[in-house]
mmCIF file of C-alpha atoms and ligand atoms in Angstrom:
data_model
loop_
_atom_site.group_PDB
_atom_site.id
_atom_site.type_symbol
_atom_site.label_atom_id
_atom_site.label_comp_id
_atom_site.label_asym_id
_atom_site.label_seq_id
_atom_site.Cartn_x
_atom_site.Cartn_y
_atom_site.Cartn_z
ATOM 1 C CA MET A 65 105.513 33.985 203.778
ATOM 2 C CA ASN A 66 104.697 34.516 200.110
ATOM 3 C CA TYR A 67 107.818 36.496 199.639
ATOM 4 C CA LEU A 68 109.983 33.968 201.420
ATOM 5 C CA SER A 69 108.610 31.077 199.444
ATOM 6 C CA ALA A 70 109.015 32.938 196.189
ATOM 7 C CA LEU A 71 112.564 33.613 197.207
ATOM 8 C CA ALA A 72 113.029 29.979 198.127
ATOM 9 C CA PHE A 73 111.777 28.903 194.740
ATOM 10 C CA LYS A 74 114.066 31.274 192.879
ATOM 11 C CA LYS A 75 116.971 29.957 194.915
ATOM 12 C CA ILE A 76 116.053 26.443 193.938
ATOM 13 C CA LYS A 77 115.992 27.422 190.309
ATOM 14 C CA ILE A 78 119.468 28.868 190.629
ATOM 15 C CA LEU A 79 121.139 26.420 192.983
ATOM 16 C CA PHE A 80 119.469 23.255 191.697
ATOM 17 C CA LEU A 81 117.119 21.642 194.109
ATOM 18 C CA ILE A 82 117.982 23.011 197.492
ATOM 19 C CA PRO A 83 115.210 21.884 199.873
ATOM 20 C CA PHE A 84 112.333 24.212 200.633
ATOM 21 C CA PHE A 85 112.348 25.512 204.130
ATOM 22 C CA VAL A 86 109.161 26.087 206.176
ATOM 23 C CA SER A 87 106.686 24.161 204.033
ATOM 24 C CA CYS A 88 108.875 21.102 203.651
ATOM 25 C CA MET A 89 108.770 20.449 207.370
ATOM 26 C CA GLN A 90 104.981 20.385 207.316
ATOM 27 C CA GLY A 91 104.800 17.686 204.678
ATOM 28 C CA GLU A 92 104.041 20.245 201.980
ATOM 29 C CA SER A 93 105.789 21.751 199.000
ATOM 30 C CA SER A 94 104.572 25.171 197.937
ATOM 31 C CA LEU A 95 105.180 27.621 195.181
ATOM 32 C CA TYR A 96 104.131 31.270 195.159
ATOM 33 C CA ASP A 97 104.716 33.562 192.233
ATOM 34 C CA PHE A 98 103.158 35.947 189.771
ATOM 35 C CA ALA A 99 102.062 35.378 186.163
ATOM 36 C CA MET A 100 99.239 36.421 183.834
ATOM 37 C CA GLY A 101 98.888 39.637 185.812
ATOM 38 C CA THR A 102 97.952 37.762 188.946
ATOM 39 C CA ALA A 103 99.400 35.924 191.930
ATOM 40 C CA PHE A 104 99.349 32.171 192.017
ATOM 41 C CA SER A 105 100.025 29.617 194.711
ATOM 42 C CA ILE A 106 100.373 25.869 194.466
ATOM 43 C CA THR A 107 100.496 23.640 197.522
ATOM 44 C CA LEU A 108 101.303 19.978 197.139
ATOM 45 C CA TYR A 109 100.611 17.941 200.258
ATOM 46 C CA LYS A 110 103.821 15.994 199.999
ATOM 47 C CA HIS A 111 107.278 17.183 200.926
ATOM 48 C CA GLY A 112 110.227 17.759 198.636
ATOM 49 C CA GLN A 113 108.342 18.041 195.326
ATOM 50 C CA TYR A 114 110.676 20.612 193.753
ATOM 51 C CA LYS A 115 110.818 18.962 190.380
ATOM 52 C CA VAL A 116 107.035 18.928 190.088
ATOM 53 C CA LEU A 117 106.834 22.556 191.195
ATOM 54 C CA ASP A 118 109.466 23.443 188.637
ATOM 55 C CA GLU A 119 107.467 21.722 185.906
ATOM 56 C CA ILE A 120 104.306 23.556 187.021
ATOM 57 C CA PHE A 121 106.121 26.890 187.035
ATOM 58 C CA THR A 122 107.584 26.317 183.571
ATOM 59 C CA ASN A 123 104.189 25.286 182.249
ATOM 60 C CA ILE A 124 102.439 28.381 183.631
ATOM 61 C CA LYS A 125 105.074 30.563 181.986
ATOM 62 C CA THR A 126 104.724 28.653 178.714
ATOM 63 C CA ILE A 127 100.973 29.240 178.668
ATOM 64 C CA GLU A 128 101.439 32.909 179.486
ATOM 65 C CA ASN A 129 103.986 33.261 176.687
ATOM 66 C CA LEU A 130 101.528 31.693 174.243
ATOM 67 C CA MET A 131 98.293 33.379 175.258
ATOM 68 C CA SER A 132 98.954 36.766 176.851
ATOM 69 C CA VAL A 133 97.857 39.807 174.864
ATOM 70 C CA ASN A 134 100.668 41.727 176.538
ATOM 71 C CA ILE A 135 103.509 39.634 175.163
ATOM 72 C CA PRO A 136 104.128 40.713 171.552
ATOM 73 C CA SER A 137 105.532 37.336 170.500
ATOM 74 C CA SER A 138 102.603 35.342 171.936
ATOM 75 C CA ASP A 139 100.342 33.350 169.644
ATOM 76 C CA VAL A 140 97.440 35.596 170.569
ATOM 77 C CA SER A 141 99.393 38.789 169.784
ATOM 78 C CA ARG A 142 100.493 37.343 166.446
ATOM 79 C CA ILE A 143 96.917 36.353 165.584
ATOM 80 C CA ASN A 144 95.739 39.858 166.474
ATOM 81 C CA ALA A 145 98.501 41.531 164.463
ATOM 82 C CA ALA A 146 97.460 39.495 161.417
ATOM 83 C CA ALA A 147 93.722 40.241 161.766
ATOM 84 C CA GLY A 148 92.162 40.810 158.350
ATOM 85 C CA ILE A 149 95.442 39.839 156.684
ATOM 86 C CA GLU A 150 96.309 36.187 157.112
ATOM 87 C CA ALA A 151 95.878 33.010 159.114
ATOM 88 C CA VAL A 152 98.502 32.403 161.795
ATOM 89 C CA HIS A 153 99.963 29.059 162.765
ATOM 90 C CA VAL A 154 99.780 28.539 166.525
ATOM 91 C CA ASN A 155 100.846 26.062 169.173
ATOM 92 C CA GLU A 156 98.329 23.282 169.672
ATOM 93 C CA LYS A 157 97.697 24.418 173.258
ATOM 94 C CA THR A 158 96.599 27.826 172.012
ATOM 95 C CA PHE A 159 94.514 26.202 169.310
ATOM 96 C CA LYS A 160 92.687 23.996 171.832
ATOM 97 C CA VAL A 161 91.921 26.919 174.131
ATOM 98 C CA ILE A 162 90.537 28.987 171.250
ATOM 99 C CA GLU A 163 88.473 26.030 170.055
ATOM 100 C CA ARG A 164 86.969 25.569 173.531
ATOM 101 C CA ALA A 165 86.422 29.321 173.869
ATOM 102 C CA ILE A 166 84.461 29.324 170.617
ATOM 103 C CA TYR A 167 82.350 26.447 171.919
ATOM 104 C CA PHE A 168 81.409 28.502 174.987
ATOM 105 C CA ALA A 169 80.765 31.567 172.851
ATOM 106 C CA TYR A 170 78.351 29.490 170.806
ATOM 107 C CA LEU A 171 76.782 27.912 173.890
ATOM 108 C CA SER A 172 76.271 31.254 175.646
ATOM 109 C CA GLY A 173 74.909 32.994 172.555
ATOM 110 C CA GLY A 174 77.934 35.299 172.514
ATOM 111 C CA ALA A 175 77.773 36.460 176.165
ATOM 112 C CA PHE A 176 81.233 34.969 176.499
ATOM 113 C CA ASP A 177 83.158 36.055 173.427
ATOM 114 C CA PRO A 178 86.927 35.489 172.999
ATOM 115 C CA SER A 179 86.961 38.039 170.153
ATOM 116 C CA ILE A 180 86.326 40.802 172.706
ATOM 117 C CA GLY A 181 89.965 42.011 172.555
ATOM 118 C CA ALA A 182 89.378 45.317 170.775
ATOM 119 C CA LEU A 183 86.736 46.220 173.351
ATOM 120 C CA THR A 184 88.874 45.251 176.356
ATOM 121 C CA SER A 185 91.744 47.370 174.992
ATOM 122 C CA LEU A 186 89.365 50.290 174.478
ATOM 123 C CA TRP A 187 88.325 50.114 178.126
ATOM 124 C CA GLY A 188 91.792 49.086 179.334
ATOM 125 C CA ILE A 189 90.321 47.504 182.466
ATOM 126 C CA GLY A 190 91.124 43.848 182.077
ATOM 127 C CA ASN A 191 94.602 44.435 180.808
ATOM 128 C CA ASP A 192 97.129 42.500 182.854
ATOM 129 C CA ASN A 193 99.864 45.070 182.397
ATOM 130 C CA ARG A 194 98.758 48.027 184.454
ATOM 131 C CA ASN A 195 102.073 49.795 184.048
ATOM 132 C CA ASP A 196 101.552 50.046 180.341
ATOM 133 C CA SER A 197 101.537 53.795 179.766
ATOM 134 C CA ARG A 198 99.419 53.428 176.626
ATOM 135 C CA ASN A 199 96.421 52.663 178.774
ATOM 136 C CA ASP A 200 94.509 55.175 180.798
ATOM 137 C CA TYR A 201 92.670 53.074 183.352
ATOM 138 C CA HIS A 202 90.204 55.746 184.349
ATOM 139 C CA ARG A 203 88.766 56.616 181.008
ATOM 140 C CA ILE A 204 85.252 55.951 179.828
ATOM 141 C CA PRO A 205 85.364 55.443 176.071
ATOM 142 C CA LEU A 206 83.301 57.635 173.732
ATOM 143 C CA GLN A 207 80.022 56.080 172.606
ATOM 144 C CA ASP A 208 81.152 56.457 168.977
ATOM 145 C CA ASP A 209 84.276 54.434 169.682
ATOM 146 C CA ILE A 210 82.295 51.754 171.484
ATOM 147 C CA ASP A 211 79.887 51.500 168.537
ATOM 148 C CA LYS A 212 82.749 51.161 166.051
ATOM 149 C CA ILE A 213 84.566 48.582 168.140
ATOM 150 C CA LEU A 214 81.434 46.515 168.761
ATOM 151 C CA SER A 215 81.325 45.598 165.072
ATOM 152 C CA LEU A 216 84.734 43.946 165.586
ATOM 153 C CA VAL A 217 83.487 41.676 168.370
ATOM 154 C CA ASN A 218 82.051 38.516 166.883
ATOM 155 C CA TRP A 219 83.319 35.024 167.587
ATOM 156 C CA ARG A 220 81.845 33.824 164.265
ATOM 157 C CA ASN A 221 84.633 35.766 162.563
ATOM 158 C CA ILE A 222 87.322 33.581 164.109
ATOM 159 C CA VAL A 223 88.271 31.007 161.496
ATOM 160 C CA LEU A 224 89.990 27.851 162.711
ATOM 161 C CA ASP A 225 91.791 25.297 160.593
ATOM 162 C CA SER A 226 92.321 22.232 162.735
ATOM 163 C CA GLU A 227 94.430 20.432 160.147
ATOM 164 C CA ASN A 228 97.024 23.155 160.088
ATOM 165 C CA ASN A 229 96.460 24.640 163.564
ATOM 166 C CA THR A 230 95.888 28.092 162.150
ATOM 167 C CA VAL A 231 93.681 30.905 163.383
ATOM 168 C CA PHE A 232 92.396 33.770 161.261
ATOM 169 C CA LEU A 233 90.460 36.826 162.388
ATOM 170 C CA THR A 234 88.545 37.951 159.339
ATOM 171 C CA GLN A 235 88.365 41.668 160.130
ATOM 172 C CA GLU A 236 91.176 44.169 160.476
ATOM 173 C CA GLY A 237 91.251 45.596 163.999
ATOM 174 C CA MET A 238 89.612 42.507 165.446
ATOM 175 C CA ALA A 239 91.417 40.979 168.441
ATOM 176 C CA LEU A 240 91.303 37.914 170.640
ATOM 177 C CA ASP A 241 91.392 38.191 174.428
ATOM 178 C CA LEU A 242 91.520 34.845 176.192
ATOM 179 C CA GLY A 243 91.649 36.423 179.658
ATOM 180 C CA ALA A 244 88.360 34.825 180.712
ATOM 181 C CA ILE A 245 89.504 31.265 180.020
ATOM 182 C CA THR A 246 93.320 30.989 180.223
ATOM 183 C CA LYS A 247 93.549 30.953 184.001
ATOM 184 C CA GLY A 248 91.074 28.086 184.160
ATOM 185 C CA TYR A 249 92.972 26.263 181.418
ATOM 186 C CA THR A 250 96.203 26.759 183.362
ATOM 187 C CA VAL A 251 94.610 25.349 186.512
ATOM 188 C CA ASP A 252 93.491 22.220 184.627
ATOM 189 C CA ARG A 253 96.938 21.634 183.125
ATOM 190 C CA THR A 254 98.504 22.113 186.569
ATOM 191 C CA VAL A 255 96.152 19.434 187.892
ATOM 192 C CA ASP A 256 97.332 17.123 185.073
ATOM 193 C CA ILE A 257 100.974 17.623 186.028
ATOM 194 C CA ILE A 258 100.260 16.940 189.693
ATOM 195 C CA ARG A 259 98.251 13.806 188.923
ATOM 196 C CA ASN A 260 100.892 12.489 186.542
ATOM 197 C CA ALA A 261 103.474 12.914 189.277
ATOM 198 C CA GLY A 262 101.393 10.619 191.471
ATOM 199 C CA ILE A 263 100.607 13.302 194.048
ATOM 200 C CA LYS A 264 97.220 12.693 195.628
ATOM 201 C CA ARG A 265 96.441 15.965 197.405
ATOM 202 C CA ALA A 266 96.970 19.554 196.315
ATOM 203 C CA LYS A 267 95.536 23.036 196.354
ATOM 204 C CA ILE A 268 95.918 25.229 193.300
ATOM 205 C CA ASP A 269 95.065 28.918 193.264
ATOM 206 C CA ILE A 270 95.739 30.889 190.116
ATOM 207 C CA GLY A 271 94.384 34.395 190.550
ATOM 208 C CA GLY A 272 91.488 33.177 192.687
ATOM 209 C CA GLU A 273 90.651 30.241 190.424
ATOM 210 C CA ILE A 274 90.943 27.308 192.722
ATOM 211 C CA TYR A 275 91.239 23.570 192.376
ATOM 212 C CA MET A 276 91.146 21.246 195.376
ATOM 213 C CA LEU A 277 92.691 17.960 194.330
ATOM 214 C CA GLY A 278 92.027 14.664 196.095
ATOM 215 C CA GLU A 279 90.796 14.564 199.636
ATOM 216 C CA LYS A 280 92.165 15.664 202.975
ATOM 217 C CA THR A 281 94.155 13.125 205.005
ATOM 218 C CA ASP A 282 91.443 12.976 207.671
ATOM 219 C CA LYS A 283 88.752 12.552 204.958
ATOM 220 C CA THR A 284 86.909 15.703 206.037
ATOM 221 C CA PRO A 285 85.783 17.952 203.161
ATOM 222 C CA TRP A 286 87.928 20.793 201.845
ATOM 223 C CA ARG A 287 86.770 24.239 202.881
ATOM 224 C CA VAL A 288 87.024 27.038 200.345
ATOM 225 C CA GLY A 289 86.233 30.626 201.289
ATOM 226 C CA ILE A 290 84.017 32.598 198.898
ATOM 227 C CA GLN A 291 85.250 36.150 198.365
ATOM 228 C CA ASP A 292 83.062 38.982 199.623
ATOM 229 C CA PRO A 293 82.515 40.947 196.397
ATOM 230 C CA LYS A 294 82.024 44.161 198.361
ATOM 231 C CA GLY A 295 84.695 43.549 200.973
ATOM 232 C CA VAL A 296 88.415 43.907 201.193
ATOM 233 C CA HIS A 297 90.503 41.375 199.319
ATOM 234 C CA GLY A 298 90.531 38.135 201.261
ATOM 235 C CA GLY A 299 87.282 38.939 203.124
ATOM 236 C CA ILE A 300 84.701 36.201 202.660
ATOM 237 C CA ILE A 301 80.928 35.824 202.697
ATOM 238 C CA GLY A 302 81.161 32.197 203.774
ATOM 239 C CA PHE A 303 82.682 28.935 202.670
ATOM 240 C CA ILE A 304 81.822 25.821 200.755
ATOM 241 C CA GLN A 305 82.644 22.294 201.845
ATOM 242 C CA THR A 306 83.521 20.023 199.013
ATOM 243 C CA GLY A 307 85.391 17.041 197.683
ATOM 244 C CA GLU A 308 87.653 17.377 194.655
ATOM 245 C CA THR A 309 86.505 20.293 192.488
ATOM 246 C CA SER A 310 87.410 23.564 190.853
ATOM 247 C CA VAL A 311 86.006 26.757 192.361
ATOM 248 C CA VAL A 312 85.926 29.735 190.013
ATOM 249 C CA THR A 313 84.447 33.195 190.502
ATOM 250 C CA SER A 314 83.624 36.074 188.171
ATOM 251 C CA GLY A 315 82.752 39.311 189.874
ATOM 252 C CA ILE A 316 82.784 43.073 189.703
ATOM 253 C CA TYR A 317 85.598 43.439 192.208
ATOM 254 C CA GLU A 318 88.610 41.857 190.515
ATOM 255 C CA ARG A 319 89.626 44.763 188.282
ATOM 256 C CA PHE A 320 87.719 48.017 188.164
ATOM 257 C CA PHE A 321 87.705 51.764 188.518
ATOM 258 C CA GLU A 322 85.114 54.188 189.866
ATOM 259 C CA LYS A 323 84.182 57.421 188.165
ATOM 260 C CA ASP A 324 81.381 59.777 189.192
ATOM 261 C CA GLY A 325 80.078 57.167 191.579
ATOM 262 C CA ILE A 326 79.819 54.492 188.882
ATOM 263 C CA HIS A 327 81.718 51.228 189.209
ATOM 264 C CA TYR A 328 83.318 50.155 185.924
ATOM 265 C CA HIS A 329 84.676 46.615 186.022
ATOM 266 C CA HIS A 330 86.454 44.231 183.669
ATOM 267 C CA ILE A 331 83.691 41.845 182.534
ATOM 268 C CA LEU A 332 82.219 43.426 179.458
ATOM 269 C CA ASN A 333 78.858 42.875 177.864
ATOM 270 C CA PRO A 334 79.590 42.111 174.188
ATOM 271 C CA PHE A 335 76.066 43.199 173.232
ATOM 272 C CA ASN A 336 76.316 46.832 174.358
ATOM 273 C CA GLY A 337 80.052 47.327 174.946
ATOM 274 C CA TYR A 338 79.774 48.316 178.635
ATOM 275 C CA PRO A 339 80.731 46.479 181.821
ATOM 276 C CA ALA A 340 78.046 43.862 182.466
ATOM 277 C CA ASP A 341 75.435 45.564 184.591
ATOM 278 C CA ASN A 342 72.723 43.440 186.137
ATOM 279 C CA GLU A 343 71.624 42.370 189.600
ATOM 280 C CA LEU A 344 74.796 40.326 190.262
ATOM 281 C CA LEU A 345 77.924 41.174 192.238
ATOM 282 C CA SER A 346 79.537 37.816 191.595
ATOM 283 C CA VAL A 347 78.967 34.246 190.557
ATOM 284 C CA THR A 348 81.022 31.325 191.833
ATOM 285 C CA LEU A 349 80.966 27.977 190.055
ATOM 286 C CA THR A 350 82.127 24.542 191.076
ATOM 287 C CA ALA A 351 82.907 22.130 188.256
ATOM 288 C CA SER A 352 85.276 19.332 187.354
ATOM 289 C CA SER A 353 87.033 21.503 184.745
ATOM 290 C CA ALA A 354 88.345 24.906 185.823
ATOM 291 C CA MET A 355 88.580 25.976 182.187
ATOM 292 C CA ASP A 356 84.899 25.302 181.603
ATOM 293 C CA ALA A 357 83.992 26.986 184.889
ATOM 294 C CA ASP A 358 86.115 29.999 183.941
ATOM 295 C CA ALA A 359 84.393 30.554 180.597
ATOM 296 C CA LEU A 360 80.962 29.796 182.032
ATOM 297 C CA SER A 361 81.317 32.083 185.055
ATOM 298 C CA THR A 362 82.102 34.966 182.720
ATOM 299 C CA ALA A 363 79.161 34.044 180.472
ATOM 300 C CA ILE A 364 76.772 33.721 183.424
ATOM 301 C CA PHE A 365 77.946 37.005 184.866
ATOM 302 C CA VAL A 366 77.194 38.745 181.555
ATOM 303 C CA LEU A 367 73.809 37.052 181.127
ATOM 304 C CA GLY A 368 72.590 37.627 184.690
ATOM 305 C CA TYR A 369 70.744 35.274 186.993
ATOM 306 C CA GLU A 370 67.456 34.915 185.116
ATOM 307 C CA ASN A 371 68.939 34.541 181.650
ATOM 308 C CA ALA A 372 71.744 32.145 182.537
ATOM 309 C CA GLY A 373 69.532 29.263 183.667
ATOM 310 C CA PHE A 374 69.727 27.412 180.364
ATOM 311 C CA LEU A 375 73.499 27.063 180.682
ATOM 312 C CA PHE A 376 73.070 24.878 183.758
ATOM 313 C CA GLU A 377 70.860 22.497 181.853
ATOM 314 C CA THR A 378 73.604 21.913 179.291
ATOM 315 C CA GLN A 379 76.295 21.474 181.989
ATOM 316 C CA PRO A 380 74.919 19.031 184.555
ATOM 317 C CA GLY A 381 78.015 18.827 186.793
ATOM 318 C CA ILE A 382 78.053 22.526 187.560
ATOM 319 C CA ALA A 383 76.808 24.242 190.704
ATOM 320 C CA ALA A 384 76.727 27.953 191.514
ATOM 321 C CA ILE A 385 76.548 30.593 194.203
ATOM 322 C CA PHE A 386 75.087 33.888 193.027
ATOM 323 C CA VAL A 387 75.737 37.012 195.088
ATOM 324 C CA PHE A 388 73.293 39.820 194.331
ATOM 325 C CA LYS A 389 73.643 43.570 194.691
ATOM 326 C CA ASP A 390 70.830 43.532 197.264
ATOM 327 C CA LEU A 391 73.117 41.209 199.318
ATOM 328 C CA ASN A 392 70.979 38.151 198.772
ATOM 329 C CA ILE A 393 72.675 34.899 197.921
ATOM 330 C CA LYS A 394 71.173 32.092 195.869
ATOM 331 C CA MET A 395 72.488 28.680 195.005
ATOM 332 C CA SER A 396 71.961 26.382 192.108
ATOM 333 C CA GLY A 397 72.870 22.693 191.900
ATOM 334 C CA ASP A 398 74.702 20.528 194.379
ATOM 335 C CA ILE A 399 76.736 22.855 196.582
ATOM 336 C CA ASP A 400 77.316 22.913 200.352
ATOM 337 C CA PHE A 401 77.631 26.581 201.265
ATOM 338 C CA THR A 402 77.762 28.046 204.779
ATOM 339 C CA LEU A 403 77.136 31.748 205.141
ATOM 340 C CA THR A 404 79.356 33.430 207.742
ATOM 341 C CA ASN A 405 79.025 37.096 206.805
ATOM 342 C CA LYS A 406 75.904 38.510 208.442
ATOM 343 C CA ALA A 407 75.610 41.352 205.945
ATOM 344 C CA PHE A 408 74.363 38.838 203.374
ATOM 345 C CA ASN A 409 71.182 36.758 203.271
ATOM 346 C CA SER A 410 71.176 33.237 202.028
ATOM 347 C CA ALA A 411 67.998 32.119 200.263
ATOM 348 C CA MET A 412 66.799 28.544 200.028
ATOM 349 C CA GLN A 413 68.567 26.270 197.589
ATOM 350 C CA GLU A 414 67.033 26.626 194.148
HETATM 351 P P1 ADP B 7 88.840 37.146 186.221
HETATM 352 O O1 ADP B 7 89.890 37.555 185.264
HETATM 353 O O2 ADP B 7 88.598 38.117 187.296
HETATM 354 O O3 ADP B 7 88.974 35.754 186.723
HETATM 355 P P2 ADP B 7 86.925 36.472 184.199
HETATM 356 O O4 ADP B 7 87.313 35.055 184.131
HETATM 357 O O5 ADP B 7 85.464 36.748 184.197
HETATM 358 O O6 ADP B 7 87.468 37.192 185.470
HETATM 359 O O7 ADP B 7 87.628 37.154 182.980
HETATM 360 C C1 ADP B 7 87.567 38.512 182.739
HETATM 361 C C2 ADP B 7 88.524 38.842 181.613
HETATM 362 O O8 ADP B 7 88.046 38.267 180.407
HETATM 363 C C3 ADP B 7 88.609 40.324 181.348
HETATM 364 O O9 ADP B 7 89.702 40.864 182.032
HETATM 365 C C4 ADP B 7 88.780 40.379 179.838
HETATM 366 O O10 ADP B 7 90.133 40.172 179.499
HETATM 367 C C5 ADP B 7 87.999 39.207 179.359
HETATM 368 N N1 ADP B 7 86.562 39.471 179.123
HETATM 369 C C6 ADP B 7 85.787 40.483 179.584
HETATM 370 N N2 ADP B 7 84.505 40.351 179.191
HETATM 371 C C7 ADP B 7 84.466 39.201 178.454
HETATM 372 C C8 ADP B 7 83.430 38.518 177.749
HETATM 373 N N3 ADP B 7 82.164 38.969 177.741
HETATM 374 N N4 ADP B 7 83.759 37.379 177.092
HETATM 375 C C9 ADP B 7 85.026 36.903 177.088
HETATM 376 N N5 ADP B 7 86.041 37.507 177.717
HETATM 377 C C10 ADP B 7 85.780 38.634 178.399
HETATM 378 MG MG1 MG B 8 86.246 33.550 183.455
#
């Protein structure tokens, strides 16, 4: 199905607007593809929306080309190459994302830190180009290297000039990595495109970052499955029922390797340089902005359950499902979660 639709979309791009098969007949228009190192799928609940899908596709690629650390000509790569040397002029989209990322770095006391690039390259876990032979994905860095690199991780050393849209990293070797916020940003911009096109209902999934737009035809709530952080991909612990919202998860299962029985994953603790290690397996947030939820879910995952409480006070619209290593589940805020996986225990709403 994915493959066929991807094929269908490519055909459309080549042959100019040949109707989708399969999904068109069901009153839907869908797009499946791959970008930012992850699969994405967009379903518009209206038939024949090829132009909108084309605009969405082009926009996703534009964002990737601006913000990926794996594309040498991207804004982020150019900023990193000029670290300690000079300020770099960037596209206003990139500038806005970095500005928002710095806000969340400030808000989370540095638990979320977009200047974590040198550390993510050292570990090589979160890199979206796994075929890159320069990276050994099963290597634990030397403590000395971690210590050296940690001095290059500090969001306060990102200098923004909003009049000229320039970004300067003050230290040589310092690097941005916007991997914890760009997918959410992309989801939000996709929502904008869909709304502007006058489409009322849609489901967006960019690498597991979801946005349910509008309401179902029969007015029943959307159901969104919550990934089982210990299970196979696609396995769920339960589902939430919700109106329009984004649903974003940060967890230990997305990208990782195991060595000597230890699970090393891609969300790094900027304070000690190691994968965040606390009582959590995953945290799922619902929020009106997927970008905010993306940055916050990473921050909360780094901080852990007890220490992240203050973030909820500053962000009233946000609700969360925490999945713990002891298989307990806790909720925070207004969220309608139904547990279906008997291996887990759901505690009372906080
Ligand atoms: P996912 O990519 O699975 O959705 P996240 O949104 O939590 O998960 O983003 C993780 C990515 O963000 C990593 O792959 C890495 O590029 C980057 N990253 C890792 N740790 C941090 C951190 N503490 N602050 C900001 N970015 C981080
Ligand atoms: Mg994130």
